[in-house]
Coordinates of C-alpha atoms in Angstrom, one line a residue:
X1 CA 0.0 0.0 0.0
X2 CA 1.4 3.4 -1.0
X3 CA 1.6 6.2 1.6
X4 CA 0.3 9.6 0.5
X5 CA 2.1 11.6 3.2
X6 CA 4.7 10.8 5.9
X7 CA 3.3 8.8 8.8
X8 CA 2.6 10.7 12.0
X9 CA 4.7 10.1 15.0
X10 CA 4.3 6.6 16.5
X11 CA 4.8 5.8 20.2
X12 CA 5.4 2.3 21.6
X13 CA 4.1 0.9 24.9
X14 CA 4.3 -2.5 26.5
X15 CA 1.8 -4.0 29.0
X16 CA 0.8 -7.4 30.2
X17 CA -2.9 -6.8 29.6
X18 CA -4.5 -4.1 27.4
X19 CA -8.2 -3.5 27.8
X20 CA -10.0 -1.6 25.0
X21 CA -13.0 0.2 26.2
X22 CA -13.9 1.8 29.6
X23 CA -17.6 1.1 29.9
X24 CA -18.9 -1.4 32.4
X25 CA -17.3 -4.5 30.9
X26 CA -13.9 -2.8 30.3
X27 CA -13.6 -1.4 33.8
X28 CA -14.9 -4.6 35.4
X29 CA -12.2 -6.5 33.5
X30 CA -9.6 -3.9 34.5
X31 CA -10.5 -4.2 38.2
X32 CA -9.7 -7.9 38.0
X33 CA -6.6 -7.6 35.9
X34 CA -4.8 -4.7 37.5
X35 CA -4.0 -6.3 40.9
X36 CA -2.6 -9.4 39.0
X37 CA -0.5 -7.7 36.3
X38 CA 0.5 -4.5 34.6
X39 CA -2.7 -3.3 32.8
X40 CA -3.7 -0.4 30.6
X41 CA -7.2 0.7 29.6
X42 CA -7.6 2.5 26.2
X43 CA -10.8 4.4 25.8
X44 CA -12.3 6.4 23.0
X45 CA -14.1 8.6 25.6
X46 CA -13.4 9.7 29.1
X47 CA -14.5 6.6 31.1
X48 CA -17.5 8.1 32.8
X49 CA -18.9 9.2 29.4
X50 CA -19.1 5.6 28.3
X51 CA -22.5 4.3 27.0
X52 CA -23.0 2.0 30.0
X53 CA -24.2 5.3 31.7
X54 CA -27.2 5.4 29.4
X55 CA -28.7 2.1 30.7
X56 CA -31.6 3.0 33.0
X57 CA -33.8 0.2 34.3
X58 CA -31.8 -2.3 36.3
X59 CA -29.6 -5.4 36.6
X60 CA -31.2 -8.8 36.9
X61 CA -30.4 -11.2 39.7
X62 CA -32.5 -13.8 41.5
X63 CA -31.9 -12.3 45.0
X64 CA -35.5 -13.1 46.0
X65 CA -35.5 -10.0 48.2
X66 CA -39.2 -9.1 47.5
X67 CA -40.6 -12.4 46.2
X68 CA -39.6 -16.0 45.5
X69 CA -37.1 -16.4 42.7
X70 CA -34.3 -18.7 41.6
X71 CA -31.4 -18.7 39.2
X72 CA -33.0 -21.7 37.3
X73 CA -36.0 -19.5 36.5
X74 CA -33.7 -16.7 35.4
X75 CA -31.8 -19.2 33.2
X76 CA -35.0 -20.4 31.6
X77 CA -36.2 -16.8 31.0
X78 CA -32.9 -15.9 29.3
X79 CA -33.0 -19.0 27.0
X80 CA -36.7 -18.5 26.2
X81 CA -36.3 -14.8 25.7
X82 CA -33.4 -15.4 23.3
X83 CA -35.8 -17.7 21.3
X84 CA -33.6 -20.7 22.1
X85 CA -30.5 -19.4 20.2
X86 CA -28.9 -18.8 23.6
X87 CA -25.9 -21.1 24.5
X88 CA -27.4 -22.6 27.7
X89 CA -24.1 -23.1 29.4
X90 CA -23.4 -19.4 29.2
X91 CA -27.0 -18.6 30.4
X92 CA -26.5 -20.8 33.5
X93 CA -23.3 -19.0 34.3
X94 CA -25.0 -15.6 33.9
X95 CA -27.9 -16.5 36.2
X96 CA -25.8 -18.2 38.8
X97 CA -23.1 -15.5 39.0
X98 CA -25.7 -12.7 38.9
X99 CA -26.2 -12.7 42.6
X100 CA -22.5 -12.3 43.4
X101 CA -22.2 -9.6 40.7
X102 CA -24.9 -7.5 42.3
X103 CA -23.4 -8.0 45.8
X104 CA -19.9 -7.1 44.5
X105 CA -21.3 -3.8 43.2
X106 CA -23.1 -3.2 46.5
X107 CA -19.8 -3.7 48.3
X108 CA -18.1 -1.2 46.0
X109 CA -20.7 1.3 47.1
X110 CA -23.4 1.4 44.4
X111 CA -26.5 3.1 45.9
X112 CA -29.3 0.6 45.0
X113 CA -32.9 1.5 45.8
X114 CA -33.9 -0.2 49.1
X115 CA -36.9 -2.0 50.6
X116 CA -38.2 -0.8 53.9
X117 CA -36.1 -3.6 55.5
X118 CA -32.9 -2.2 53.9
X119 CA -32.5 -4.9 51.3
X120 CA -31.8 -4.2 47.6
X121 CA -35.2 -3.4 46.1
X122 CA -36.3 -5.3 42.9
X123 CA -38.9 -4.6 40.2
X124 CA -40.4 -6.3 37.2
X125 CA -38.9 -6.2 33.8
X126 CA -39.9 -7.6 30.4
X127 CA -39.5 -11.4 29.9
X128 CA -38.6 -12.1 33.5
X129 CA -40.9 -14.6 35.2
X130 CA -41.4 -17.0 38.1
X131 CA -41.9 -20.7 37.8
X132 CA -40.8 -21.0 34.2
X133 CA -43.2 -18.4 32.7
X134 CA -46.1 -18.6 35.2
X135 CA -46.2 -14.8 35.9
X136 CA -43.9 -11.8 36.1
X137 CA -41.3 -11.6 38.9
X138 CA -39.5 -8.8 40.6
X139 CA -35.9 -9.5 39.6
X140 CA -34.4 -6.2 38.5
X141 CA -32.1 -4.6 41.0
X142 CA -32.1 -0.8 40.3
X143 CA -31.0 2.6 41.3
X144 CA -34.0 4.7 40.3
X145 CA -33.8 4.9 36.4
X146 CA -30.0 5.7 36.5
X147 CA -28.7 2.2 37.1
X148 CA -26.1 2.2 34.3
X149 CA -24.9 5.6 35.3
X150 CA -24.5 4.4 38.9
X151 CA -22.6 1.3 37.8
X152 CA -20.3 3.3 35.6
X153 CA -19.5 5.7 38.5
X154 CA -19.0 2.9 41.0
X155 CA -16.7 0.9 38.7
X156 CA -14.7 4.0 37.9
X157 CA -14.2 4.8 41.5
X158 CA -13.0 1.2 42.1
X159 CA -10.6 1.5 39.1
X160 CA -9.1 4.7 40.7
X161 CA -8.8 2.9 44.0
X162 CA -7.0 -0.1 42.2
X163 CA -4.7 2.3 40.4
X164 CA -5.9 1.3 36.9
X165 CA -3.9 3.2 34.2
X166 CA -6.2 4.9 31.6
X167 CA -5.3 6.2 28.2
X168 CA -8.3 8.5 27.6
X169 CA -9.4 9.5 24.1
X170 CA -7.3 6.8 22.3
X171 CA -9.2 5.4 19.3
X172 CA -8.2 1.8 18.6
X173 CA -8.2 1.1 14.9
X174 CA -6.3 -2.2 14.5
X175 CA -5.7 -5.4 16.3
X176 CA -2.2 -6.9 16.1
X177 CA -1.9 -10.7 15.5
X178 CA 1.3 -12.6 15.2
X179 CA 1.6 -16.3 14.6
X180 CA -2.1 -16.7 15.4
X181 CA -1.8 -15.0 18.8
X182 CA -2.6 -11.6 20.2
X183 CA 0.3 -9.2 20.0
X184 CA -1.4 -5.8 20.9
X185 CA -3.4 -3.0 19.3
X186 CA -2.8 0.2 17.4
X187 CA -4.5 3.4 18.6
X188 CA -5.0 7.0 17.3
X189 CA -4.7 9.7 19.9
X190 CA -7.3 12.3 19.4
X191 CA -5.5 15.1 21.2
X192 CA -2.4 14.9 19.1
X193 CA -3.2 12.9 16.0
X194 CA -0.3 10.6 16.8
X195 CA -0.3 6.8 16.7
X196 CA 0.4 4.5 19.6
X197 CA 1.4 0.8 19.3
X198 CA 0.5 -1.1 22.5
X199 CA 2.2 -4.4 22.8
X200 CA 0.6 -6.9 25.2
X201 CA 0.5 -10.5 26.3
X202 CA -3.3 -10.3 26.4
X203 CA -5.9 -8.0 25.0
X204 CA -9.5 -7.6 26.2
X205 CA -12.0 -6.0 23.9
X206 CA -14.9 -4.2 25.7
X207 CA -15.7 -1.4 23.3
X208 CA -19.5 -1.7 23.1
X209 CA -21.9 -1.9 20.2
X210 CA -22.5 -0.6 16.7
X211 CA -26.0 0.7 16.5
X212 CA -25.3 4.0 14.7
X213 CA -25.9 2.5 11.3
X214 CA -29.6 3.0 12.3
X215 CA -31.2 6.5 12.3
X216 CA -33.7 6.0 15.1
X217 CA -31.5 4.5 17.8
X218 CA -30.8 4.8 21.5
X219 CA -27.1 4.3 20.8
X220 CA -24.5 7.1 21.4
X221 CA -22.8 8.7 18.4
X222 CA -19.6 6.8 19.4
X223 CA -21.1 3.3 19.0
X224 CA -19.7 2.5 15.6
X225 CA -18.3 -1.0 16.0
X226 CA -14.7 0.0 15.6
X227 CA -13.2 -3.2 17.2
X228 CA -15.7 -5.5 15.5
X229 CA -14.7 -4.1 12.2
X230 CA -11.0 -4.3 13.0
X231 CA -11.3 -8.0 14.0
X232 CA -13.3 -8.8 10.9
X233 CA -10.7 -7.2 8.7
X234 CA -8.1 -9.4 10.3
X235 CA -9.9 -12.6 9.4
X236 CA -11.7 -13.2 12.6
X237 CA -15.4 -14.1 12.5
X238 CA -18.5 -12.2 13.7
X239 CA -21.3 -14.2 15.2
X240 CA -25.1 -13.7 14.8
X241 CA -24.9 -10.1 13.5
X242 CA -28.4 -10.3 12.0
X243 CA -29.9 -10.2 15.5
X244 CA -30.3 -6.6 16.5
X245 CA -32.7 -5.6 19.3
X246 CA -35.3 -2.8 18.9
X247 CA -36.3 -1.5 22.2
X248 CA -40.1 -0.8 22.3
X249 CA -40.0 2.6 24.0
X250 CA -37.8 5.1 22.4
X251 CA -38.9 8.8 22.3
X252 CA -40.9 9.3 19.2
X253 CA -38.7 10.3 16.2
X254 CA -35.6 10.6 18.4
X255 CA -35.0 7.1 19.7
X256 CA -33.8 8.3 23.1
X257 CA -34.5 5.5 25.5
X258 CA -37.4 5.4 28.0
X259 CA -36.6 2.5 30.3
X260 CA -38.6 -0.7 30.4
X261 CA -38.7 0.0 34.2
X262 CA -41.5 2.4 33.4
X263 CA -43.7 -0.5 32.4
X264 CA -42.2 -2.5 35.4
X265 CA -43.6 0.3 37.6
X266 CA -47.0 -0.1 35.9
X267 CA -46.8 2.0 32.7
X268 CA -49.2 0.9 29.9
X269 CA -48.8 1.0 26.2
X270 CA -51.9 2.4 24.4
X271 CA -53.0 3.0 20.8
X272 CA -55.0 5.9 19.3
X273 CA -58.2 4.5 20.8
X274 CA -56.8 4.3 24.3
X275 CA -56.7 0.5 24.2
X276 CA -54.1 -1.5 26.2
X277 CA -53.2 -3.4 23.1
X278 CA -50.5 -5.7 24.5
X279 CA -53.3 -7.8 26.2
X280 CA -54.1 -9.4 22.9
X281 CA -50.5 -10.1 21.9
X282 CA -49.2 -11.3 25.2
X283 CA -52.1 -12.2 27.5
X284 CA -49.9 -13.3 30.5
X285 CA -46.9 -10.8 30.4
X286 CA -48.9 -8.0 28.6
X287 CA -46.7 -4.9 28.5
X288 CA -43.8 -6.8 30.0
X289 CA -43.4 -9.3 27.2
X290 CA -39.9 -9.6 25.7
X291 CA -38.7 -6.7 23.6
X292 CA -39.0 -8.3 20.2
X293 CA -42.7 -9.2 20.9
X294 CA -43.6 -5.7 22.1
X295 CA -41.8 -3.9 19.3
X296 CA -43.5 -6.0 16.6
X297 CA -46.9 -5.5 18.4
X298 CA -46.4 -1.7 18.3
X299 CA -45.6 -1.7 14.6
X300 CA -48.6 -4.0 14.0
X301 CA -50.8 -1.5 15.7
X302 CA -49.4 1.3 13.5
X303 CA -49.6 -0.7 10.3
X304 CA -53.3 -1.5 11.0
X305 CA -54.2 2.1 11.4
X306 CA -54.3 2.3 15.2
X307 CA -51.2 4.5 15.6
X308 CA -51.4 7.9 17.3
X309 CA -50.9 11.4 16.1
X310 CA -51.8 13.0 12.7
X311 CA -49.5 10.6 10.9
X312 CA -50.4 7.5 13.0
X313 CA -46.7 6.7 13.3
X314 CA -46.4 6.0 17.0
X315 CA -48.2 4.8 20.1
X316 CA -48.1 6.2 23.7
X317 CA -46.7 5.1 27.0
X318 CA -49.3 6.0 29.7
X319 CA -47.9 6.8 33.1
X320 CA -50.8 9.2 34.1
X321 CA -52.4 6.7 36.5
X322 CA -49.2 6.4 38.6
X323 CA -48.8 8.6 41.6
X324 CA -46.4 11.5 41.0
X325 CA -44.4 10.6 44.0
X326 CA -43.8 7.2 42.5
X327 CA -42.6 8.7 39.2
X328 CA -40.4 11.1 41.1
X329 CA -38.8 8.4 43.2
X330 CA -38.3 5.7 40.7
X331 CA -38.4 7.2 37.2
X332 CA -37.0 10.8 37.6
X333 CA -34.8 10.8 34.5
X334 CA -37.3 9.5 31.9
X335 CA -40.1 11.9 33.1
X336 CA -37.6 14.7 32.7
X337 CA -36.7 13.4 29.2
X338 CA -40.4 13.6 28.3
X339 CA -40.6 17.2 29.5
X340 CA -37.3 18.3 27.9
X341 CA -37.5 16.6 24.5
X342 CA -41.3 16.5 23.8
X343 CA -42.8 19.2 26.1
X344 CA -45.0 16.6 27.6
X345 CA -46.0 16.5 31.3
X346 CA -46.0 12.7 32.1
X347 CA -48.1 13.3 35.2
X348 CA -51.0 14.2 33.0
X349 CA -50.2 13.3 29.4
X350 CA -49.2 10.0 27.7
X351 CA -45.7 10.0 26.2
X352 CA -45.3 9.3 22.4
X353 CA -43.0 6.4 21.7
X354 CA -41.8 4.1 19.0
X355 CA -39.3 1.2 18.8
X356 CA -35.6 2.3 18.6
X357 CA -32.5 0.3 17.6
X358 CA -31.0 -0.6 20.9
X359 CA -28.6 -3.5 21.2
X360 CA -26.5 -5.9 19.1
X361 CA -26.9 -9.5 20.2
X362 CA -24.1 -10.5 17.9
X363 CA -20.5 -9.6 17.9
X364 CA -17.0 -11.2 18.3
X365 CA -17.5 -14.8 19.3
X366 CA -16.1 -15.9 22.6
X367 CA -16.1 -18.8 25.1
X368 CA -17.6 -18.5 28.5
X369 CA -14.2 -17.3 29.7
X370 CA -14.1 -14.5 27.3
X371 CA -11.6 -16.1 24.9
X372 CA -12.1 -14.9 21.3
X373 CA -12.8 -17.7 18.8
X374 CA -10.9 -17.9 15.5
X375 CA -13.5 -20.3 14.2
X376 CA -16.1 -22.7 15.6
X377 CA -13.7 -24.5 18.0
X378 CA -10.2 -22.7 18.2
X379 CA -9.4 -19.7 20.3
X380 CA -7.0 -16.9 19.5
X381 CA -4.4 -17.2 22.4
X382 CA -4.3 -14.0 24.4
X383 CA -7.4 -12.3 22.8
X384 CA -10.6 -11.8 24.9
X385 CA -13.9 -9.9 24.6
X386 CA -16.8 -9.1 26.9
X387 CA -20.0 -7.0 26.9
X388 CA -21.9 -5.8 23.8
X389 CA -18.8 -6.1 21.6
X390 CA -18.8 -9.9 22.2
X391 CA -21.2 -12.8 21.5
X392 CA -20.8 -15.4 24.2
X393 CA -23.8 -16.2 23.2
X394 CA -25.9 -15.4 26.3
X395 CA -28.5 -13.3 24.6
X396 CA -29.3 -15.5 21.6
X397 CA -31.8 -13.9 19.2
X398 CA -33.2 -11.4 21.7
X399 CA -31.7 -10.0 25.0
X400 CA -33.9 -9.7 28.0
X401 CA -34.0 -6.3 29.6
X402 CA -31.5 -5.9 32.6
X403 CA -29.4 -8.8 31.3
X404 CA -27.0 -6.4 29.6
X405 CA -25.8 -4.7 32.8
X406 CA -25.5 -8.2 34.2
X407 CA -23.5 -9.4 31.2
X408 CA -20.9 -6.7 31.4
X409 CA -20.3 -7.5 35.1
X410 CA -20.3 -11.3 34.9
X411 CA -18.3 -11.7 31.7
X412 CA -16.2 -8.5 32.1
X413 CA -15.0 -10.0 35.4
X414 CA -14.4 -13.4 33.8
X415 CA -12.5 -11.9 30.8
X416 CA -10.3 -9.8 33.1
X417 CA -9.3 -12.8 35.3
X418 CA -8.7 -15.0 32.3
X419 CA -6.6 -12.4 30.5
X420 CA -4.4 -11.8 33.6
X421 CA -3.9 -15.5 34.2
X422 CA -2.9 -16.0 30.5
X423 CA -0.5 -13.0 30.7
X424 CA 1.2 -14.4 33.8
X425 CA 2.5 -17.4 31.8
X426 CA 2.7 -16.1 28.3
X427 CA 5.7 -14.7 26.5
X428 CA 5.5 -11.3 24.8
X429 CA 5.2 -12.1 21.1
X430 CA 6.8 -9.9 18.4
X431 CA 4.2 -7.9 16.5
X432 CA 4.3 -7.7 12.7
X433 CA 6.9 -5.5 11.1
X434 CA 5.8 -1.9 11.1
X435 CA 2.7 -2.7 13.1
X436 CA 1.3 0.9 12.7
X437 CA 1.5 0.8 8.9
X438 CA -2.1 0.0 8.1
X439 CA -3.5 2.6 10.5
X440 CA -1.0 5.2 9.4
X441 CA -2.0 4.7 5.8
X442 CA -5.7 4.7 6.6
X443 CA -5.6 7.9 8.5
X444 CA -3.4 9.8 6.1
X445 CA -5.3 8.6 3.0
X446 CA -8.6 9.8 4.6
X447 CA -7.1 13.1 5.8
X448 CA -5.6 13.9 2.4
X449 CA -8.4 12.8 0.1
X450 CA -9.6 15.2 -2.4
X451 CA -12.9 13.4 -3.3
X452 CA -16.2 15.1 -3.4
X453 CA -18.2 12.9 -1.0
X454 CA -19.1 14.0 2.5
X455 CA -19.4 11.8 5.6
X456 CA -22.8 13.2 6.9
X457 CA -24.4 12.6 3.5
X458 CA -23.3 8.9 3.2
X459 CA -24.0 8.2 6.9
X460 CA -27.6 9.6 6.6
X461 CA -28.2 7.5 3.5
X462 CA -26.9 4.4 5.3
X463 CA -29.2 5.0 8.3
X464 CA -32.2 5.7 6.1
X465 CA -31.8 2.4 4.2
X466 CA -31.2 0.4 7.4
X467 CA -34.3 2.0 9.1
X468 CA -36.4 1.3 6.0
X469 CA -35.2 -2.2 5.0
X470 CA -33.5 -3.9 8.0
X471 CA -35.3 -2.9 11.1
X472 CA -38.2 -4.6 13.0
X473 CA -39.8 -6.2 9.9
X474 CA -37.7 -7.6 7.1
X475 CA -38.2 -9.5 3.8
X476 CA -35.9 -10.8 1.1
X477 CA -36.8 -7.8 -1.0
X478 CA -36.1 -5.2 1.6
X479 CA -32.8 -6.9 2.6
X480 CA -31.7 -7.1 -1.0
X481 CA -32.5 -3.4 -1.4
X482 CA -30.4 -2.6 1.7
X483 CA -27.5 -4.7 0.4
X484 CA -27.7 -2.9 -2.9
X485 CA -27.7 0.5 -1.2
X486 CA -24.8 -0.4 1.1
X487 CA -22.8 -1.6 -1.9
X488 CA -23.3 1.7 -3.6
X489 CA -22.5 3.7 -0.4
X490 CA -19.3 1.8 0.0
X491 CA -18.3 2.7 -3.5
X492 CA -19.1 6.3 -2.8
X493 CA -17.2 6.1 0.5
X494 CA -14.0 5.7 -1.5
X495 CA -14.4 9.4 -2.5
X496 CA -15.0 10.7 1.0
X497 CA -12.9 13.7 1.9
X498 CA -12.6 15.7 5.1
X499 CA -12.2 19.5 5.1
X500 CA -10.3 19.6 8.4
X501 CA -6.7 18.6 7.6
X502 CA -5.4 19.2 11.1
X503 CA -4.3 16.6 13.6
X504 CA -5.5 17.7 17.0
X505 CA -9.1 16.7 17.9
X506 CA -10.0 16.2 14.2
X507 CA -13.5 15.0 14.8
X508 CA -14.4 15.1 11.1
X509 CA -11.6 12.6 10.4
X510 CA -12.8 10.5 13.3
X511 CA -16.3 10.4 11.9
X512 CA -15.0 9.4 8.5
X513 CA -13.1 6.5 10.0
X514 CA -16.2 5.5 12.0
X515 CA -18.3 5.5 8.9
X516 CA -16.1 3.0 7.2
X517 CA -16.6 0.6 10.1
X518 CA -20.4 1.2 10.1
X519 CA -20.6 0.4 6.3
X520 CA -18.5 -2.8 6.9
X521 CA -20.7 -4.0 9.7
X522 CA -24.0 -3.1 8.1
X523 CA -23.1 -5.3 5.2
X524 CA -22.4 -8.2 7.5
X525 CA -25.7 -7.7 9.3
X526 CA -27.8 -7.6 6.1
X527 CA -25.9 -10.5 4.4
X528 CA -26.4 -12.7 7.5
X529 CA -30.1 -11.6 7.7
X530 CA -30.7 -12.5 4.1
X531 CA -29.4 -16.0 4.6
X532 CA -31.5 -16.7 7.7
X533 CA -34.8 -17.7 6.2
X534 CA -36.8 -17.8 9.4
X535 CA -38.1 -15.5 12.1
X536 CA -36.4 -15.7 15.5
X537 CA -36.2 -13.1 18.2
X538 CA -35.1 -9.7 16.9
X539 CA -34.8 -11.0 13.4
X540 CA -38.3 -11.1 11.9
X541 CA -38.8 -12.1 8.2
X542 CA -42.3 -11.5 7.0
X543 CA -41.7 -13.8 4.1
X544 CA -40.6 -16.5 6.6
X545 CA -42.7 -15.7 9.6
X546 CA -42.1 -18.9 11.6
X547 CA -39.1 -20.2 13.5
X548 CA -37.3 -23.0 11.8
X549 CA -35.4 -25.2 14.3
X550 CA -34.6 -27.8 11.7
X551 CA -32.6 -25.6 9.5
X552 CA -31.7 -22.5 11.6
X553 CA -31.2 -23.6 15.2
X554 CA -27.6 -22.6 14.7
X555 CA -25.3 -19.6 15.1
X556 CA -24.2 -17.6 12.0
X557 CA -20.5 -17.1 11.7
X558 CA -19.5 -14.4 9.1
X559 CA -16.0 -14.3 7.7
X560 CA -14.3 -11.8 5.4
X561 CA -12.8 -13.7 2.5
X562 CA -9.0 -13.5 2.2
X563 CA -8.2 -11.7 -1.0
X564 CA -11.3 -9.6 -1.0
X565 CA -9.5 -6.3 -0.7
X566 CA -6.2 -7.7 0.5
X567 CA -5.3 -10.5 2.8
X568 CA -4.0 -8.2 5.5
X569 CA -7.2 -6.2 5.6
X570 CA -5.4 -3.2 4.0
X571 CA -8.2 -2.1 1.8
X572 CA -11.1 -3.2 3.9
X573 CA -12.4 0.3 4.7
X574 CA -12.2 1.8 1.2
X575 CA -15.6 0.5 0.1
X576 CA -14.2 -1.9 -2.5
X577 CA -15.5 -5.1 -1.0
X578 CA -18.9 -6.3 -2.0
X579 CA -21.2 -9.1 -0.7
X580 CA -18.9 -11.7 -2.3
X581 CA -16.3 -10.8 0.3
X582 CA -18.5 -12.3 3.1
X583 CA -18.5 -16.0 3.7
X584 CA -21.2 -17.5 6.1
X585 CA -20.7 -20.6 8.1
X586 CA -22.7 -21.9 11.0
X587 CA -22.1 -23.6 14.4
X588 CA -24.5 -25.5 16.7
X589 CA -26.3 -23.9 19.7
X590 CA -25.2 -25.3 23.1
X591 CA -28.3 -27.0 24.7
X592 CA -28.1 -28.3 28.2
X593 CA -31.6 -28.6 29.8
X594 CA -34.2 -26.6 27.8
X595 CA -35.3 -28.0 24.5
X596 CA -36.8 -25.5 22.0
X597 CA -40.5 -24.9 22.5
X598 CA -43.0 -22.3 21.2
X599 CA -42.8 -19.1 23.0
X600 CA -46.0 -18.0 24.7
X601 CA -46.8 -14.8 26.7

């Protein structure tokens, strides 16, 4: 690859463990790794700005503080909620270790809401039940509607106490592999425009999701799948990328999240006639059915002419029957969101909502110890992942609410311990020659481009086609249209130019690099969705409306073909690759005790 301009200054660092990402999973991993070995945390944002802070409703654990519960019931709900695509060994670990995970946070100082007796309070959440689906159960441990924010602050304070070393505003753009093993990462420092090579015995990826290829989304602007794309370019697979969750209650037209905890406190979804429509779609769980069911039900109401407003394009979340003191105590943030963004007073007026792109069930495939898989059976020595960036697979085809904050704590902890233990006995491998070369070329080529395309224009077109063709309802026709659109946008992306040619805090350059990752991952999602000719969880094909356990009770593994844009991934972000560059394979779901059955609510 030819370099257009001289490479920026490159700095070199060496650590035992490098953690990429400082949200819940990354900081939980760092808390475990730091006392065991020399650890660095690289983060695109200042740690307390990480997207974990946007999670509102709670963290599931069968504490049984307010009513009878058990980890077995939690496991069943996780498997059933994931439409049986969940690896059940991982679900059992999640449910068993949930109790310890919550108590660990309590010991770190997290201010959970309390019962009158002083125990951690719990409330209902979608898809969580007692006695294997008999009725809703109070399983969500919460801190008002700021649970994720409280977790983030608590973990950061613990990291400071442990002496975790942070590299803030370092944007990781490449993973270094040598002889099939992890050798480190390459990062771009936003403050200087300089490159940093971090050599490490072990690397933990905890960089979050990739939902910004949708327009109506609860995801932060920074959730652009940078690490997923870097791994994919280096020949590693991505698992189950077609499964993306659409949260039922995003603020109308904005997508800003209104927690499921609002329905857990008694909020009701209503159509234009004031009807509580979820009773006909989920007679037992009603408004607390799993998120895929509620999102499809909302859009069915809209499609059949029962949507609200002049355009009939939304429904409402009704909190008006709840006492104001209850809203103030348990839902202070979302009621303020309604006032701020919609001018609605939730004490007296229903809040307009619509489903919003929320969470990637798929990601970098891992074992239950966080080890990254190179294929169906082999791990990449020294490479780990946890949280939304990973696919363990504990969420299957549809994640239950409150299981994400649980996931980052359970598997973040496991990945941190496993990485530190590996680093203790592993030699430091030599990275490839000129390890920064790919990133240096990518950055300088983008900065110096004289093309006529602009990042916001292409990004908007990508988001519009994803919203129109690959959201809650999908068909072969819509997915093919999305694939055609993405192919054209990737070709146009080759002509993207940035007007800011500077190096310090060049956010225009940053957004151009992020767009390349979004285009790459959107193509993986749509290609995987087109091949899955069934409906399961968050993936609903109107032309194949039933679940097909005979042919599709299996995980999708997407690979980038070697030779499609260069074996070293060098041209992977220039838009040259098409659908022929993606190869799909499959692997079986791990089933331990729960055989697939029809979901009923």
